[in-house]
PDB file of C-alpha atoms in Angstrom:
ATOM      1  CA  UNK P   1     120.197  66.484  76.970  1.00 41.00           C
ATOM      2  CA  UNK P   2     117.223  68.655  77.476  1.00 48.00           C
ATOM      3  CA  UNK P   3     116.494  70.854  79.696  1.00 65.00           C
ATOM      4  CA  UNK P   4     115.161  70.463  83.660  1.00 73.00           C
ATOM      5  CA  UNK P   5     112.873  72.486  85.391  1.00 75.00           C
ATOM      6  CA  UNK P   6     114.579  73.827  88.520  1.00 86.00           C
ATOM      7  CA  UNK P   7     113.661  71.767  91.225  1.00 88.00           C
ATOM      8  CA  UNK P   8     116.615  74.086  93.361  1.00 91.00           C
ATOM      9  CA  UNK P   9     114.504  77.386  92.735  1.00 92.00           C
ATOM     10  CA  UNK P  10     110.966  76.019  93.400  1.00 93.00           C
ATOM     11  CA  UNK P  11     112.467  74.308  96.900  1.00 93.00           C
ATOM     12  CA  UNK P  12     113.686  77.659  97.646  1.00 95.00           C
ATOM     13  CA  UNK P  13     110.619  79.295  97.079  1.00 94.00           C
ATOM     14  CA  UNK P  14     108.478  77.146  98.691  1.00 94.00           C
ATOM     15  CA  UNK P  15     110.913  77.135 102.077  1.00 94.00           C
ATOM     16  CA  UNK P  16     110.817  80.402 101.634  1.00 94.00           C
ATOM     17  CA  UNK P  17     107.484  80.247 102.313  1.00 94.00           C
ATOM     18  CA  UNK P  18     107.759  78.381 105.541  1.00 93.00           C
ATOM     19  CA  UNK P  19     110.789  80.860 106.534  1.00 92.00           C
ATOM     20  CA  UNK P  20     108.214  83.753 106.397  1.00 90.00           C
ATOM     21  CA  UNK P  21     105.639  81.446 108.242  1.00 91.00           C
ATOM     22  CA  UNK P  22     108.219  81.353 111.232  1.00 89.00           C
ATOM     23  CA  UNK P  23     108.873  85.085 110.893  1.00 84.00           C
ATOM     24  CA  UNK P  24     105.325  85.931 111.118  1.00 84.00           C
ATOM     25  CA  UNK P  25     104.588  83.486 114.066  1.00 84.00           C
ATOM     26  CA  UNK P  26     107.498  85.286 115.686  1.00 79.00           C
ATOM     27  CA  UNK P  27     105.714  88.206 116.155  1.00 72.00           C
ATOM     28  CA  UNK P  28     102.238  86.707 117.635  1.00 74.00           C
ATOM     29  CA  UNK P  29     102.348  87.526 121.433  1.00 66.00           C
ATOM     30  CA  UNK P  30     102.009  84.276 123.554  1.00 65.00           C
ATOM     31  CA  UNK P  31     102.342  85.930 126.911  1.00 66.00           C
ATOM     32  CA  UNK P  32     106.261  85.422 127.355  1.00 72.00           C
ATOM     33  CA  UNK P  33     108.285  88.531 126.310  1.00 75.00           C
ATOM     34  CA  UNK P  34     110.588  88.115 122.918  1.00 77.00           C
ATOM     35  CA  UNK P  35     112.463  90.310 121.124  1.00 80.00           C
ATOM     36  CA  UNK P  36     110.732  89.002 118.349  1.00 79.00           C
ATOM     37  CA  UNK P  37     107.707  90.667 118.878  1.00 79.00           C
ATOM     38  CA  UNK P  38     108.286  94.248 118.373  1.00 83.00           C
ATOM     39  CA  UNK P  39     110.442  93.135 115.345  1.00 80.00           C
ATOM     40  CA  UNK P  40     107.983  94.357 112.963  1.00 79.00           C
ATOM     41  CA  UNK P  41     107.798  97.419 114.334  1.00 87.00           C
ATOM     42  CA  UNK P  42     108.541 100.671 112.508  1.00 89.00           C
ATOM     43  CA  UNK P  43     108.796 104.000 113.852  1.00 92.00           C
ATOM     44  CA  UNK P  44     109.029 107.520 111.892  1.00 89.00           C
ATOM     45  CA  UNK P  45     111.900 109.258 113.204  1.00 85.00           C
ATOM     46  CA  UNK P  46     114.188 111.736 111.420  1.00 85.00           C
ATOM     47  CA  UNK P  47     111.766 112.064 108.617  1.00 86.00           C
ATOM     48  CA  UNK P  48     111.953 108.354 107.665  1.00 89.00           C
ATOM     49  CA  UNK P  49     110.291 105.270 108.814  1.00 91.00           C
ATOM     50  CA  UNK P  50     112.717 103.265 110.217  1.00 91.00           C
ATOM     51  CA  UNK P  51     112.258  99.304 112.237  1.00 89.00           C
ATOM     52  CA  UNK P  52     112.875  99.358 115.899  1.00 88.00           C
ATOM     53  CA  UNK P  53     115.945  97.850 115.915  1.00 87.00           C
ATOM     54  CA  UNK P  54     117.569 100.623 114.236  1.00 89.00           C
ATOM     55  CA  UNK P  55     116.901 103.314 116.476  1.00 91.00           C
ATOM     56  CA  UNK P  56     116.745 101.370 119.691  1.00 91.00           C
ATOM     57  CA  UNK P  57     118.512  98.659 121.290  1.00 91.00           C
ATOM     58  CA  UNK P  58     115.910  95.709 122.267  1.00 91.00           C
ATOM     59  CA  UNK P  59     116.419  93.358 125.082  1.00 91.00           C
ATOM     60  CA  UNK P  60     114.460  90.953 127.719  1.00 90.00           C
ATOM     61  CA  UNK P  61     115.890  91.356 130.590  1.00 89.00           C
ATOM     62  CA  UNK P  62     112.876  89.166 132.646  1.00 87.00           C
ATOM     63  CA  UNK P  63     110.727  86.378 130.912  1.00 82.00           C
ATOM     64  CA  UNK P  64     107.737  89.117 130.848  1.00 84.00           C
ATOM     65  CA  UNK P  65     109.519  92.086 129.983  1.00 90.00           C
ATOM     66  CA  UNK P  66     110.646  93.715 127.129  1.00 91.00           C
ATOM     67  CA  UNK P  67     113.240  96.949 127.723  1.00 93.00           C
ATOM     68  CA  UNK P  68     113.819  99.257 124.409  1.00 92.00           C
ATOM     69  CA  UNK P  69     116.661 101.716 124.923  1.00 93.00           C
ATOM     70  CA  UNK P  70     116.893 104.522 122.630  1.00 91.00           C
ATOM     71  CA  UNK P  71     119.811 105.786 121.505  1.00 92.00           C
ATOM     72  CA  UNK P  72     118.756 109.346 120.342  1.00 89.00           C
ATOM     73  CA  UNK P  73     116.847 111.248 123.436  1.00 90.00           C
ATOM     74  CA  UNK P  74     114.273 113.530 120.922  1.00 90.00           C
ATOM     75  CA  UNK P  75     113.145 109.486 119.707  1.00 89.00           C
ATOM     76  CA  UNK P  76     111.833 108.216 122.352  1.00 90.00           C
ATOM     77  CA  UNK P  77     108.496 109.439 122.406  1.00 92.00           C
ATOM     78  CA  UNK P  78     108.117 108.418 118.412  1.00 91.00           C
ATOM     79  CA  UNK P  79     109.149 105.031 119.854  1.00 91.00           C
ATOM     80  CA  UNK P  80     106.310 104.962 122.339  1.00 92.00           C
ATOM     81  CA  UNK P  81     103.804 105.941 119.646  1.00 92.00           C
ATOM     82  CA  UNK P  82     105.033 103.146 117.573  1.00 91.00           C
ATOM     83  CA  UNK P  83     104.886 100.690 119.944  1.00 89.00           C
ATOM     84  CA  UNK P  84     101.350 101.971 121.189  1.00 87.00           C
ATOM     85  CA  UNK P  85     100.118 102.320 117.575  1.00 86.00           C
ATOM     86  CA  UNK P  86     101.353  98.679 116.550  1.00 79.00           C
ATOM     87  CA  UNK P  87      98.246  96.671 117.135  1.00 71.00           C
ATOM     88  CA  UNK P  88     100.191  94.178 119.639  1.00 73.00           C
ATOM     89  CA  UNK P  89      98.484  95.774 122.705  1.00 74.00           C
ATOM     90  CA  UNK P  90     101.482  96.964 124.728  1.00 81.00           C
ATOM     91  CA  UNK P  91     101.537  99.829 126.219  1.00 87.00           C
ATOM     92  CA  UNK P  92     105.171 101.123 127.218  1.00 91.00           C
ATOM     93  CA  UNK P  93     106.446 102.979 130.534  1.00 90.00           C
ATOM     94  CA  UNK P  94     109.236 105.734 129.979  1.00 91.00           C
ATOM     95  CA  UNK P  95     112.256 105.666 132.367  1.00 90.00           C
ATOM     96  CA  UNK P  96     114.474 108.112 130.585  1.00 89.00           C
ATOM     97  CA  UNK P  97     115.866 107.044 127.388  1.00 89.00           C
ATOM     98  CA  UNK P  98     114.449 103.367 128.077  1.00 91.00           C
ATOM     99  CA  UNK P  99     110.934 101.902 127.679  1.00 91.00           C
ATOM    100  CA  UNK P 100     109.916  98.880 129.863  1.00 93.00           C
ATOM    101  CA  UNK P 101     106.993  96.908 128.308  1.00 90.00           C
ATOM    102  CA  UNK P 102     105.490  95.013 130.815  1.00 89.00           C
ATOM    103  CA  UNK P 103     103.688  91.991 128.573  1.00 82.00           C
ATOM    104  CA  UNK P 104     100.265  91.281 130.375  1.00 76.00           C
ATOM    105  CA  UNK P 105      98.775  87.642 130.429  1.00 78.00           C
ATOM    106  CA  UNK P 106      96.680  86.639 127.718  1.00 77.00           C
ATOM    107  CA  UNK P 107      93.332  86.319 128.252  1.00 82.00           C
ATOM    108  CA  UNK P 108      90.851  82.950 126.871  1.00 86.00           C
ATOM    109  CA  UNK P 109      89.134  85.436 124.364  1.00 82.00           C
ATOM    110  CA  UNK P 110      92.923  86.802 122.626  1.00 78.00           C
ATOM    111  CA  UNK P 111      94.348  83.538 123.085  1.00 84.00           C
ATOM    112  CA  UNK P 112      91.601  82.294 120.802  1.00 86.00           C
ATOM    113  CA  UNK P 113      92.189  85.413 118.476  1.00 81.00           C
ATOM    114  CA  UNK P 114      95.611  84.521 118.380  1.00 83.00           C
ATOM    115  CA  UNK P 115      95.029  81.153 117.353  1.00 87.00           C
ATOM    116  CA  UNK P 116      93.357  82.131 114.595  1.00 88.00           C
ATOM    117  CA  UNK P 117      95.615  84.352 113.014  1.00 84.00           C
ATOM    118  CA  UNK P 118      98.317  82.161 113.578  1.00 89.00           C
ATOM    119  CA  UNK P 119      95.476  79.795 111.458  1.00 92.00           C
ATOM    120  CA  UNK P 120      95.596  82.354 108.839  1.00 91.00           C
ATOM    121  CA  UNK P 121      99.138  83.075 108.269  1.00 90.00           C
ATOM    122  CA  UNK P 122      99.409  79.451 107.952  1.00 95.00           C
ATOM    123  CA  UNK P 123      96.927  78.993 104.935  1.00 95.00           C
ATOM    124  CA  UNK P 124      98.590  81.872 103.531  1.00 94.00           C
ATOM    125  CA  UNK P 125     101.847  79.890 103.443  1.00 95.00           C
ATOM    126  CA  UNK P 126      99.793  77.266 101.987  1.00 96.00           C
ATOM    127  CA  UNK P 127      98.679  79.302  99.191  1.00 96.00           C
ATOM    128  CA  UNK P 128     102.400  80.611  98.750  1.00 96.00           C
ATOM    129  CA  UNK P 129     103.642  76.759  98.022  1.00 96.00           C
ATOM    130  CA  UNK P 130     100.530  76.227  96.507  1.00 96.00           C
ATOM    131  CA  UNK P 131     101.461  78.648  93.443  1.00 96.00           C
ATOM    132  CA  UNK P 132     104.911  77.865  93.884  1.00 95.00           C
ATOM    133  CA  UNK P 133     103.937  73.824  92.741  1.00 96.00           C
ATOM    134  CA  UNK P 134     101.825  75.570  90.144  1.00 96.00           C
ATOM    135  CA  UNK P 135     104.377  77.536  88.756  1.00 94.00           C
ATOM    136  CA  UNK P 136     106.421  74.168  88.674  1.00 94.00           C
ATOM    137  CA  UNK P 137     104.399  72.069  86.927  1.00 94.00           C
ATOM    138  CA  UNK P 138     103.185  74.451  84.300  1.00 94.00           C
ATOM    139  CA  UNK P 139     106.809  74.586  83.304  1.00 93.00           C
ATOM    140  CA  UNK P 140     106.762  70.834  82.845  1.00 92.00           C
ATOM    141  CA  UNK P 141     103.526  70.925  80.911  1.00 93.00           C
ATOM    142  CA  UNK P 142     105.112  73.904  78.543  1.00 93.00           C
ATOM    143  CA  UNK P 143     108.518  72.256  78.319  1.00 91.00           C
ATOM    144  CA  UNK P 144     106.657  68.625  77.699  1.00 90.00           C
ATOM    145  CA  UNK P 145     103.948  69.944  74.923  1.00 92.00           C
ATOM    146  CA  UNK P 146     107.479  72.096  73.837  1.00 90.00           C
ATOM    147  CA  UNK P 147     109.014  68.749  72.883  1.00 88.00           C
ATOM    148  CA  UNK P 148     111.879  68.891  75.549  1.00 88.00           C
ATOM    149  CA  UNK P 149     110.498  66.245  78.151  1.00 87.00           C
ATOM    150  CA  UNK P 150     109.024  62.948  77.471  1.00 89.00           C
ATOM    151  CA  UNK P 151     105.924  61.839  78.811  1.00 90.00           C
ATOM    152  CA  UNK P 152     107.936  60.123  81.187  1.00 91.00           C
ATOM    153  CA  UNK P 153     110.328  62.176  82.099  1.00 91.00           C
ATOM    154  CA  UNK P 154     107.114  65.058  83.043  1.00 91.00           C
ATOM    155  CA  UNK P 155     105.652  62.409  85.108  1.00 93.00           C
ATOM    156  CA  UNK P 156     108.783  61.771  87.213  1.00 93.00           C
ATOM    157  CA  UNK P 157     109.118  65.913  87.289  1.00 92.00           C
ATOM    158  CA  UNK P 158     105.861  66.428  88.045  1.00 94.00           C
ATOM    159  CA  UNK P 159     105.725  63.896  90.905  1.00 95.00           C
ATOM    160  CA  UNK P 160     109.223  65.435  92.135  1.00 94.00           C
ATOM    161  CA  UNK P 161     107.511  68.888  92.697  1.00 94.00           C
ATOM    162  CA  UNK P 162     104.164  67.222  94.302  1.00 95.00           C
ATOM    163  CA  UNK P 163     106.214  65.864  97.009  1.00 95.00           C
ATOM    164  CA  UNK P 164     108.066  68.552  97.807  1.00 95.00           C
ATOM    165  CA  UNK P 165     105.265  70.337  97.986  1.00 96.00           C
ATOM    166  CA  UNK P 166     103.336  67.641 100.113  1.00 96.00           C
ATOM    167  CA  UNK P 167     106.831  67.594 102.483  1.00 96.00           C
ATOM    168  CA  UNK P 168     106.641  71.408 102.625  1.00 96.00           C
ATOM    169  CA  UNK P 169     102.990  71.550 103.626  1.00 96.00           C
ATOM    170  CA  UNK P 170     103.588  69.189 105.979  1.00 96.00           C
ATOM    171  CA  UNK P 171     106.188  71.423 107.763  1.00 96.00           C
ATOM    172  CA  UNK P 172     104.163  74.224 107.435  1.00 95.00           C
ATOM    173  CA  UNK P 173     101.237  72.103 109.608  1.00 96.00           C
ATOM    174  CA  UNK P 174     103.619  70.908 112.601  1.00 96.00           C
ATOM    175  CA  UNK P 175     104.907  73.919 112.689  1.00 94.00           C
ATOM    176  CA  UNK P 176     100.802  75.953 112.751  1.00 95.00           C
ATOM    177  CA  UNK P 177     100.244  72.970 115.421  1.00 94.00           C
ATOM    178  CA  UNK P 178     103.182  74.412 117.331  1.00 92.00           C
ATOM    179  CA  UNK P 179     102.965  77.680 117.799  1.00 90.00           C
ATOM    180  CA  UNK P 180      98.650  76.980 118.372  1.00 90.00           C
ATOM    181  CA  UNK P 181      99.266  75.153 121.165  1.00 89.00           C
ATOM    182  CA  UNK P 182     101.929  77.518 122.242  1.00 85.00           C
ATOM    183  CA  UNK P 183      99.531  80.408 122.168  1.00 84.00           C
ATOM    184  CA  UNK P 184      96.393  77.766 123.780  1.00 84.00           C
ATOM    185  CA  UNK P 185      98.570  76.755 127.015  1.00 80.00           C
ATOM    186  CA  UNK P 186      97.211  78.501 129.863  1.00 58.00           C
TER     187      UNK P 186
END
């Protein structure tokens, strides 16, 4: 029998996709404290830049708070900077080895902002399955002019890897509409 494309590889890819999506969403502020959101975070500290979570312990302790305890004293001030320097707008109060991060209320204006990078990273995971279905079907094409598919057969293939791709898009939608009207809800 001839050989398939891998249908198991481009579904990976193209959830992989979507898994990044979620990851990325993660880390938009929507005015409730997460753990999540300083995630992405790295901080230089003993000569190396490192993500929060090694250096720190992260935890909400109230629905608008986040509380970063440091577990090397000379570190927490490169933890502030981090944190200051990361573009989320938070700006962190010391208490000894700990930093509180009071997360402020979104305003109309950055709720709007919000929503449309959250619009971004979504066409960007477009893009991602896009190639991935690309990638796919170009196999078929090479494998059918190749002689090791039937016209047939690279018709049934290639309508395999359009739907998952139309199923994965559609994922990747609901779950844009989501987190938008998350970030919209006053």
């Amino acid at each position: 029998m001839a050989e398939e494309p891998d249908i198991d590889d481009l579904e990976r890819r193209m959830n992989g996709a979507l898994d990044a999506l979620r990851l990325e969403f993660a880390g938009l502020r929507t005015g409730r404290a997460s753990a999540s959101l300083v995630d992405p975070i790295m901080v230089v500290a003993y000569d190396a830049e490192m993500p929060l979570n090694q250096v720190s312990t992260i935890s909400v302790p109230e629905p608008r708070m986040i509380s970063i305890q440091v577990w090397d004293k000379s570190q927490v001030r490169a933890v502030e900077k981090a944190v200051q320097n990361s573009g989320l707008g938070l700006n962190p109060i010391i208490d000894g080895q700990n930093l509180r991060i009071p997360i402020p209320e979104l305003n109309k204006e950055r709720r709007l902002e919000l929503a449309k990078i959250a619009g971004k990273y979504s066409e960007q995971a477009k893009v991602s399955v896009r190639n991935v279905r690309r990638d796919g079907m170009d196999k078929v094409k090479k494998m059918e002019r190749a002689g090791d598919l039937s016209e047939d057969d690279s018709k049934l293939w290639s309508d395999e890897i359009q739907s998952m791709t139309d199923t994965t898009i559609k994922k990747i939608v609901a779950t844009h509409e989501g987190k938008e009207s998350e970030i919209l809800q006053v």
